[in-house]
PDB file of C-alpha atoms and ligand atoms in Angstrom:
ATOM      1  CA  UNK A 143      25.539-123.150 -94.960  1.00 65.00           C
ATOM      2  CA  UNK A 144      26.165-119.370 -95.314  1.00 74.00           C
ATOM      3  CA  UNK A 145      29.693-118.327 -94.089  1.00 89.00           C
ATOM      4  CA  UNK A 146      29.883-115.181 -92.287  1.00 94.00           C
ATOM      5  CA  UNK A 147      26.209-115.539 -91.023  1.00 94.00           C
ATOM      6  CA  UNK A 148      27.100-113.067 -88.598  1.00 95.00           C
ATOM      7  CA  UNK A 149      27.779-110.231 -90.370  1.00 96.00           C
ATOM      8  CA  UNK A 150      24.733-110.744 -92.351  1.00 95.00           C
ATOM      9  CA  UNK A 151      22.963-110.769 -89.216  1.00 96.00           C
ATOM     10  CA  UNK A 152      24.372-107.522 -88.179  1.00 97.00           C
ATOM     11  CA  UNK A 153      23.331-105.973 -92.231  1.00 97.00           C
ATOM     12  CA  UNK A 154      19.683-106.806 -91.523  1.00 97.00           C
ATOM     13  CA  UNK A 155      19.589-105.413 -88.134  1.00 98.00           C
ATOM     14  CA  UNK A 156      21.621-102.557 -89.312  1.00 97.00           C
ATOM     15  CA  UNK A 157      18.628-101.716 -92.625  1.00 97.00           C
ATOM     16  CA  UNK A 158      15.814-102.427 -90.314  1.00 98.00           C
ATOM     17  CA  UNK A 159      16.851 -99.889 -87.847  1.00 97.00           C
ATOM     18  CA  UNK A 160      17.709 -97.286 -90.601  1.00 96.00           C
ATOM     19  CA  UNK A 161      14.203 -98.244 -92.195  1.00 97.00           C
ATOM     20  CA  UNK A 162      12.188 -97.442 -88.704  1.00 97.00           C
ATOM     21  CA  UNK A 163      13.654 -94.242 -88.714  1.00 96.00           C
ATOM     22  CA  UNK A 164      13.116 -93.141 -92.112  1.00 96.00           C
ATOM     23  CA  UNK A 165      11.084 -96.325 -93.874  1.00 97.00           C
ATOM     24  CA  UNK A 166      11.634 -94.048 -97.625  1.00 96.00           C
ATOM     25  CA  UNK A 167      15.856 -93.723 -96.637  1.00 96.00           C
ATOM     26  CA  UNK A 168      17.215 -96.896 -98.861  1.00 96.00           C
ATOM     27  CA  UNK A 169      14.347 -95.961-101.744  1.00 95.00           C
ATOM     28  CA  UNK A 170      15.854 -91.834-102.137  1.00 94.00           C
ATOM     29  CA  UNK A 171      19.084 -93.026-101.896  1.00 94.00           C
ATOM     30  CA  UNK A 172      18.766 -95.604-104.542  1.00 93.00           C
ATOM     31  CA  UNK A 173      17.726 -92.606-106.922  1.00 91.00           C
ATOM     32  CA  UNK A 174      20.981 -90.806-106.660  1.00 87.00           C
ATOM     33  CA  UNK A 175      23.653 -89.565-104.575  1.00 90.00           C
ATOM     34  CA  UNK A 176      24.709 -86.227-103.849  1.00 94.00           C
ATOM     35  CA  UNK A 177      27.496 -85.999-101.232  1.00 97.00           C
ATOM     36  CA  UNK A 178      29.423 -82.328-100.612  1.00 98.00           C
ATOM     37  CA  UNK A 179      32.564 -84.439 -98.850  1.00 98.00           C
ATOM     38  CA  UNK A 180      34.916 -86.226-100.247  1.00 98.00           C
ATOM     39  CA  UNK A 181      36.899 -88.313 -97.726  1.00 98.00           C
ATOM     40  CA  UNK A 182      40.782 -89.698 -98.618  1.00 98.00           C
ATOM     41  CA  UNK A 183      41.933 -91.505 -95.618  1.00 98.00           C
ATOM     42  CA  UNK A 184      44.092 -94.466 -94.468  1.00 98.00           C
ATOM     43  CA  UNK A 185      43.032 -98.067 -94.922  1.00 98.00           C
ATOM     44  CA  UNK A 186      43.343 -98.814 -90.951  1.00 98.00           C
ATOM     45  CA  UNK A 187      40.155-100.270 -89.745  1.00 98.00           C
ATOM     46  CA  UNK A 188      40.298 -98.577 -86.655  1.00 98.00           C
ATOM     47  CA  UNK A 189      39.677 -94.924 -88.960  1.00 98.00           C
ATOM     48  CA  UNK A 190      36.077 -95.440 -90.543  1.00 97.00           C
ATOM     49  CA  UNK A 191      35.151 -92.295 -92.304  1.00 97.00           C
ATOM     50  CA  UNK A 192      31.018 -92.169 -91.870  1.00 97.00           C
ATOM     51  CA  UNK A 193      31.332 -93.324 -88.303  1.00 97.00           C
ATOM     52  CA  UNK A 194      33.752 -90.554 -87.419  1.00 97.00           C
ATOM     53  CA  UNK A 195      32.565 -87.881 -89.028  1.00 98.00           C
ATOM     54  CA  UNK A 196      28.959 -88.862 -88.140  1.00 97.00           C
ATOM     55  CA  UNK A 197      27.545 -88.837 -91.428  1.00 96.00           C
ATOM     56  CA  UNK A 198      24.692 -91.371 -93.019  1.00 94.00           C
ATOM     57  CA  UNK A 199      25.348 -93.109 -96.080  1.00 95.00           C
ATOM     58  CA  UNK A 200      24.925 -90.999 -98.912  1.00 96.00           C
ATOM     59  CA  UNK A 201      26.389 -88.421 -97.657  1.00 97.00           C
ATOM     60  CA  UNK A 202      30.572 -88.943 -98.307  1.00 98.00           C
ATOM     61  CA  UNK A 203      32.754 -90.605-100.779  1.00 98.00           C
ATOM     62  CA  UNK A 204      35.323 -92.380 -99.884  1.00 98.00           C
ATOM     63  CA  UNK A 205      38.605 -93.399-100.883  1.00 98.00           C
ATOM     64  CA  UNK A 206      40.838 -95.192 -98.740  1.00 98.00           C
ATOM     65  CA  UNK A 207      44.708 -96.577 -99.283  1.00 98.00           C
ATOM     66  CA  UNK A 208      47.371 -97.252 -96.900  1.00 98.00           C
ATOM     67  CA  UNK A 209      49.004 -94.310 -95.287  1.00 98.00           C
ATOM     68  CA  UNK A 210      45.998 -91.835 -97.272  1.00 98.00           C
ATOM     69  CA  UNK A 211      48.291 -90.842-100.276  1.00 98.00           C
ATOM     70  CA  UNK A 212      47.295 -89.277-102.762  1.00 98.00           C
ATOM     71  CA  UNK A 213      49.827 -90.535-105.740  1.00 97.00           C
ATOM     72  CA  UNK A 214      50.092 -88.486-109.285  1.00 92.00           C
ATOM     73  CA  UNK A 215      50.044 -92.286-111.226  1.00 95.00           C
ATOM     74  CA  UNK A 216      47.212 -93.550-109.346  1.00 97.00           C
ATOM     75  CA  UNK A 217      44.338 -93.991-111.335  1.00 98.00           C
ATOM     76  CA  UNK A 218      42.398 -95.803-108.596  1.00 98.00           C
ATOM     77  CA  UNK A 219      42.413 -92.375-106.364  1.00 98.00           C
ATOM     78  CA  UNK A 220      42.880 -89.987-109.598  1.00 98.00           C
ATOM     79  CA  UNK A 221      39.458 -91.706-110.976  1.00 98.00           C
ATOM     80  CA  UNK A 222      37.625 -90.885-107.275  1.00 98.00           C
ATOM     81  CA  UNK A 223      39.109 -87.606-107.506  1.00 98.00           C
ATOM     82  CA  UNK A 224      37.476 -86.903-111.021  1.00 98.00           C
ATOM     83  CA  UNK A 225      34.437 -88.466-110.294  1.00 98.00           C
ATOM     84  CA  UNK A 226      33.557 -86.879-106.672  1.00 98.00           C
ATOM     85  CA  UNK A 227      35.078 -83.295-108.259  1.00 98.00           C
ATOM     86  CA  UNK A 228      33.338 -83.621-112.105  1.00 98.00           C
ATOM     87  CA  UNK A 229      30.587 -85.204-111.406  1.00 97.00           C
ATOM     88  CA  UNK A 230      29.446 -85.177-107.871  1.00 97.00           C
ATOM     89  CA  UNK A 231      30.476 -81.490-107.646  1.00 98.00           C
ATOM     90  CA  UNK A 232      31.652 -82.613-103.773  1.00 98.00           C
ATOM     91  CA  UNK A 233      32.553 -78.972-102.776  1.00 98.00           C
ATOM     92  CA  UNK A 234      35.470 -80.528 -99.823  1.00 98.00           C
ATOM     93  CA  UNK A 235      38.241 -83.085-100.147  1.00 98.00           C
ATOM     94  CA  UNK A 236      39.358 -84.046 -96.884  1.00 98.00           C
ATOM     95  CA  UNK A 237      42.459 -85.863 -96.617  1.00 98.00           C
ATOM     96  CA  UNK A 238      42.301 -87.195 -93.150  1.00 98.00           C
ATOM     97  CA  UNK A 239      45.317 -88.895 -92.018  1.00 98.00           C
ATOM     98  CA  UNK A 240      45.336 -90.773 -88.536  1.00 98.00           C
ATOM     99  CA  UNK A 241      48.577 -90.874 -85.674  1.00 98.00           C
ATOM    100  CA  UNK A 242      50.281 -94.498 -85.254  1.00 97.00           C
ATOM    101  CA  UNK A 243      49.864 -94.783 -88.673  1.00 98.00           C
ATOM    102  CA  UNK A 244      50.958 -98.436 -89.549  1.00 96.00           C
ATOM    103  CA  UNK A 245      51.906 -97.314 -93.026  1.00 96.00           C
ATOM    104  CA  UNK A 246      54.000 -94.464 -91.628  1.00 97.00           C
ATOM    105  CA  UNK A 247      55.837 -96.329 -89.496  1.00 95.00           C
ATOM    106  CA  UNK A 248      56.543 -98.809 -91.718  1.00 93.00           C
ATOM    107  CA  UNK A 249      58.233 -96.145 -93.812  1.00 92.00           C
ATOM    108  CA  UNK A 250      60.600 -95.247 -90.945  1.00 93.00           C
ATOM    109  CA  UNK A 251      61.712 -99.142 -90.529  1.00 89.00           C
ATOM    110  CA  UNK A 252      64.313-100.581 -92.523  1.00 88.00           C
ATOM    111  CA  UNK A 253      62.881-104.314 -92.095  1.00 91.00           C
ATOM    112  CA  UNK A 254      61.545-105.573 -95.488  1.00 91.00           C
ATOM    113  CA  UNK A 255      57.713-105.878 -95.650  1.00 91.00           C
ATOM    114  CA  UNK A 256      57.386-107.334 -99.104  1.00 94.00           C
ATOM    115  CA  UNK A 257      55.163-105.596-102.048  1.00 95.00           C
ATOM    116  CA  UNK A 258      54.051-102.889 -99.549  1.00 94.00           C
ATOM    117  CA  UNK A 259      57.436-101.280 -99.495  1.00 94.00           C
ATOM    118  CA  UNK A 260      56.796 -99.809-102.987  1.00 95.00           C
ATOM    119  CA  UNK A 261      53.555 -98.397-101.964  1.00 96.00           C
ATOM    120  CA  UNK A 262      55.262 -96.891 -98.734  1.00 96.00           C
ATOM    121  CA  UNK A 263      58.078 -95.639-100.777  1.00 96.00           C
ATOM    122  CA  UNK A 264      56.334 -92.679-100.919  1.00 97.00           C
ATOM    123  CA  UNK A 265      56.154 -91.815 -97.626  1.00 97.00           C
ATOM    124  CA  UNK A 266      60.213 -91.915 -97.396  1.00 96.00           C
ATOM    125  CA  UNK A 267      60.597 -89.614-100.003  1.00 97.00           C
ATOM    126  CA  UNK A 268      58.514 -87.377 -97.686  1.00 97.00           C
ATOM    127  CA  UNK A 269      60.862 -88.178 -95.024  1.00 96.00           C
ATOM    128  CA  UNK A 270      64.073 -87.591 -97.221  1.00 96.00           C
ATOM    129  CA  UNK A 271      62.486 -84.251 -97.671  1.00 96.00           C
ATOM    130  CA  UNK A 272      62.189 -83.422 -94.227  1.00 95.00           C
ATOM    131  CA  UNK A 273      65.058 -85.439 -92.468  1.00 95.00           C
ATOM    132  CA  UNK A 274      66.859 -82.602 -91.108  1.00 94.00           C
ATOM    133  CA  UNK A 275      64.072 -81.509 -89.025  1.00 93.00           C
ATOM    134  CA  UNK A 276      62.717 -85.255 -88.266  1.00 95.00           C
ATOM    135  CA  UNK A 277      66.541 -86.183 -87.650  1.00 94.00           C
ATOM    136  CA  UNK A 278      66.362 -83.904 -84.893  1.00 95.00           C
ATOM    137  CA  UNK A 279      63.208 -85.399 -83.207  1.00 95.00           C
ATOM    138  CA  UNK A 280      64.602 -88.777 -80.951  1.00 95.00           C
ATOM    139  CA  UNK A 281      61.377 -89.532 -79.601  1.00 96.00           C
ATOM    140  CA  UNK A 282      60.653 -92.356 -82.140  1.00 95.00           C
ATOM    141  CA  UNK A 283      56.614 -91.836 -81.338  1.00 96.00           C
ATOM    142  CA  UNK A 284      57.456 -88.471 -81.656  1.00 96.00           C
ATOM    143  CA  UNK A 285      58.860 -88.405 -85.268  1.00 96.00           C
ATOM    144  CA  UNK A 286      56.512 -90.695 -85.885  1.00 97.00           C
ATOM    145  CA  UNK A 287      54.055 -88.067 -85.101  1.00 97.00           C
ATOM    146  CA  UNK A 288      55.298 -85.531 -86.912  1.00 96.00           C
ATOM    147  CA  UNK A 289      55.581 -87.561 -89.887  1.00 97.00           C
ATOM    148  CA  UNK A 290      52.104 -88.302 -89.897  1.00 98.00           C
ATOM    149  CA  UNK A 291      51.535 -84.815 -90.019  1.00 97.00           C
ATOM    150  CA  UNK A 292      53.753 -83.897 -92.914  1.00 97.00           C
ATOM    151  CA  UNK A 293      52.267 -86.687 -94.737  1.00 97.00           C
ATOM    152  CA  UNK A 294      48.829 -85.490 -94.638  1.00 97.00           C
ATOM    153  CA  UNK A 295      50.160 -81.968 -95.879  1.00 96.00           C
ATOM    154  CA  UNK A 296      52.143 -83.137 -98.487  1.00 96.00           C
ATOM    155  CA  UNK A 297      48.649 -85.107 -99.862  1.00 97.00           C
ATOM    156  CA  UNK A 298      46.907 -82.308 -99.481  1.00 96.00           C
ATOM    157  CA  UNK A 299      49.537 -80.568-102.053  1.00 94.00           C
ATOM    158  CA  UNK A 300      49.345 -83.356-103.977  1.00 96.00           C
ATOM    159  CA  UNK A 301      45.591 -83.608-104.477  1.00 97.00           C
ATOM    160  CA  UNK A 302      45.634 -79.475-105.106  1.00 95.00           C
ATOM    161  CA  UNK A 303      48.187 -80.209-108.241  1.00 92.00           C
ATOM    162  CA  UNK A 304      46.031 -82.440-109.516  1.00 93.00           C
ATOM    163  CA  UNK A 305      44.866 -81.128-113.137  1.00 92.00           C
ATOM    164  CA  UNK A 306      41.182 -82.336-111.970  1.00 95.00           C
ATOM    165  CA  UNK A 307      41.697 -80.120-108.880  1.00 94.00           C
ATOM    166  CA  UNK A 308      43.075 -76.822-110.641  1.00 92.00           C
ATOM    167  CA  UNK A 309      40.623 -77.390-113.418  1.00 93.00           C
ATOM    168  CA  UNK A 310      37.306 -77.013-111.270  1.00 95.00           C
ATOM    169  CA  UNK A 311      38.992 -74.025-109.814  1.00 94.00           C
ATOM    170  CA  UNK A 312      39.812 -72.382-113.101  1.00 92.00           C
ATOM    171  CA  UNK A 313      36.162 -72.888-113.795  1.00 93.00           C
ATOM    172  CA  UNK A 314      34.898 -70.930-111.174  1.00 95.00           C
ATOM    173  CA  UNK A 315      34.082 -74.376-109.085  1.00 97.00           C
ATOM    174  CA  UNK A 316      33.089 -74.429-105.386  1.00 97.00           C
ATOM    175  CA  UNK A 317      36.354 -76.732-103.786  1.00 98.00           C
ATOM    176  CA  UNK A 318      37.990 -76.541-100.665  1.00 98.00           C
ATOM    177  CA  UNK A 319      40.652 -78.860 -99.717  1.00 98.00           C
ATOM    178  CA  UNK A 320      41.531 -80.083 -96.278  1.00 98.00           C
ATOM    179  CA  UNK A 321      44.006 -81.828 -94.176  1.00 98.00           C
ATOM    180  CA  UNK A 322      43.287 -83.117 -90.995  1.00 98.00           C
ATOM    181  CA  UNK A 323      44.630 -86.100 -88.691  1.00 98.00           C
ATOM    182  CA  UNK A 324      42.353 -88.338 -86.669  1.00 98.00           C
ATOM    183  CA  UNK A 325      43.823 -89.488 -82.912  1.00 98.00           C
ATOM    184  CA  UNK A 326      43.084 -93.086 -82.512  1.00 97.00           C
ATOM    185  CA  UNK A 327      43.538 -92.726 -78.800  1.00 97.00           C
ATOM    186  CA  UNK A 328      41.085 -90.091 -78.258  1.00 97.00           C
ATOM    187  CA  UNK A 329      38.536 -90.342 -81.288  1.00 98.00           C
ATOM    188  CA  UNK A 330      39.252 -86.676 -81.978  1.00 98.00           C
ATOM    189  CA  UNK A 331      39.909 -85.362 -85.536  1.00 98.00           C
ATOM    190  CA  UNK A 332      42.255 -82.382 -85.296  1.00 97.00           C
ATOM    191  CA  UNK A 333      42.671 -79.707 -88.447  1.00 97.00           C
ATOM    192  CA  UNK A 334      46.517 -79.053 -89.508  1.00 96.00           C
ATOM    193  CA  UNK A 335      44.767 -75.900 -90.783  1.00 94.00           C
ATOM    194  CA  UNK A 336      45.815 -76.683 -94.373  1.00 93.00           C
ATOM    195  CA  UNK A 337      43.113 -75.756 -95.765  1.00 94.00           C
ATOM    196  CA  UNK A 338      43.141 -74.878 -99.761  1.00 94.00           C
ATOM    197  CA  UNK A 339      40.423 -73.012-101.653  1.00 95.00           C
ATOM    198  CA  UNK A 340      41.790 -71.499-105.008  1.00 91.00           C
ATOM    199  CA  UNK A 341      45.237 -71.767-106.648  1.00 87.00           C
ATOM    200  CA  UNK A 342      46.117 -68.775-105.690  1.00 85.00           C
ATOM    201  CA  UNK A 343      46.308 -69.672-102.061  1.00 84.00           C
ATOM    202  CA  UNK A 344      48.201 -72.752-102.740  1.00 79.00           C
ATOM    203  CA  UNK A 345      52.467 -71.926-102.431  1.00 72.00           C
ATOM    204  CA  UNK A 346      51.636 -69.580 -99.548  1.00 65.00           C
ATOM    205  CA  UNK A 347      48.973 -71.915 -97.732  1.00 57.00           C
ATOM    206  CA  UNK A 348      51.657 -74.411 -98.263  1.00 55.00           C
ATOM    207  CA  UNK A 349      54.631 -73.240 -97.144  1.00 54.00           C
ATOM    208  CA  UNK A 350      53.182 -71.215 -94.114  1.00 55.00           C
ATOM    209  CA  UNK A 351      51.722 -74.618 -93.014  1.00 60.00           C
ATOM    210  CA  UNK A 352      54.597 -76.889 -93.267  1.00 60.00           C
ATOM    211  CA  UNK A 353      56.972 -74.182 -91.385  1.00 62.00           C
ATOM    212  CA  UNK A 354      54.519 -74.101 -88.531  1.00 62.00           C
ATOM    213  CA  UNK A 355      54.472 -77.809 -88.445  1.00 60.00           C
ATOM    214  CA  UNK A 356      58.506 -78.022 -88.633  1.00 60.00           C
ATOM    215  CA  UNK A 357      58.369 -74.918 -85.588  1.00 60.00           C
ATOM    216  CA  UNK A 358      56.049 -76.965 -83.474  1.00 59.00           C
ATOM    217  CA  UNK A 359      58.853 -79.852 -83.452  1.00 53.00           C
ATOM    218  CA  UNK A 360      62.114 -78.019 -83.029  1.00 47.00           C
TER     219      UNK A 360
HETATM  220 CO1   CO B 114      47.190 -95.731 -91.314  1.00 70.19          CO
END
């Protein structure tokens, strides 16, 4: 007997009512795909990129990791990266971070949580660098908040040093990167108005940004 027989239930009913709608959709798609968005968010189930966003498969690549970082060493997300920017030509990254973050707070508890720890290293080395102004926040939700914004900027930075990132742009490439933060108690995305389109924009972009995010929280 077939484990999971549910979920297999819900994949046929799922293709049949994409294939009343458009009975050619899984045949064009098979051919190629040729998404504009790429999407780098957290692993949390509760943050599904197409469902979010609204968009059809097809139509953005995603790569997902705990806490949606965006690590220089990390050929899993570097390799995306390359593919969506060399050979998709996606013409938006969107690094979409969500509040509550389990990865986040994770970074702001001492408690040991095994392997993870290394991964969410990371994320308190963006805290170091920012722990006068988060220091100063005693809300714990609230810091926690605020962290989750930070992180997504900091990403954002991250994916714009990329040498895949300032290469398209020194070619003349169509790329805009973006940071935004998804609220899972609303279902509303919200823009940290990060947004990156050339390397020239990049120190001021990024330093205007992260002073208006440290202003909002003193
Ligand atoms: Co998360």
């Amino acid at each position: 007997m077939r484990v999971l027989n549910h979920l297999f239930e819900n994949n046929r009913t799922w293709a049949q009512g994409i294939l009343q709608k458009d009975p050619d959709f899984f045949k064009v798609l098979s051919d190629q795909q040729k998404p504009e968005y790429l999407w780098i968010g957290c692993s949390d189930s509760r943050v599904p990129a197409n469902q979010i966003i609204g968009l059809q498969p097809g139509e953005v690549f995603v790569h997902r990791n705990i806490a949606n970082m965006v690590i220089h060493t990390d050929m899993n997300c570097l390799s995306v990266i390359q593919y969506a920017v060399d050979f998709l030509k996606v013409k938006h990254i969107i690094v979409c971070g969500h509040y509550g973050c389990g990865g986040v707070e994770g970074a702001m508890d001492s408690r040991p949580q095994g392997l993870v720890d290394n991964w969410l290293r990371h994320i308190r080395d963006i805290y170091q660098k920012y722990e006068s102004t988060l220091d100063r926040i005693t809300d714990r939700k609230c810091r926690s908040t605020k962290l989750c914004e930070l992180n997504v900027i900091e990403q954002v930075s991250n994916v714009c040093h990329t040498t895949i990132v300032q290469e398209a742009w020194r070619r003349g490439q169509e790329l805009a990167v973006h940071g935004w933060i998804y609220g899972l108690e609303n279902g509303l995305i919200r823009d940290l108005h990060v947004c990156v389109r050339e390397a020239t924009e990049l120190s001021e972009i990024y330093r205007i940004a992260v002073d208006e995010e440290l202003q909002q929280s003193s």
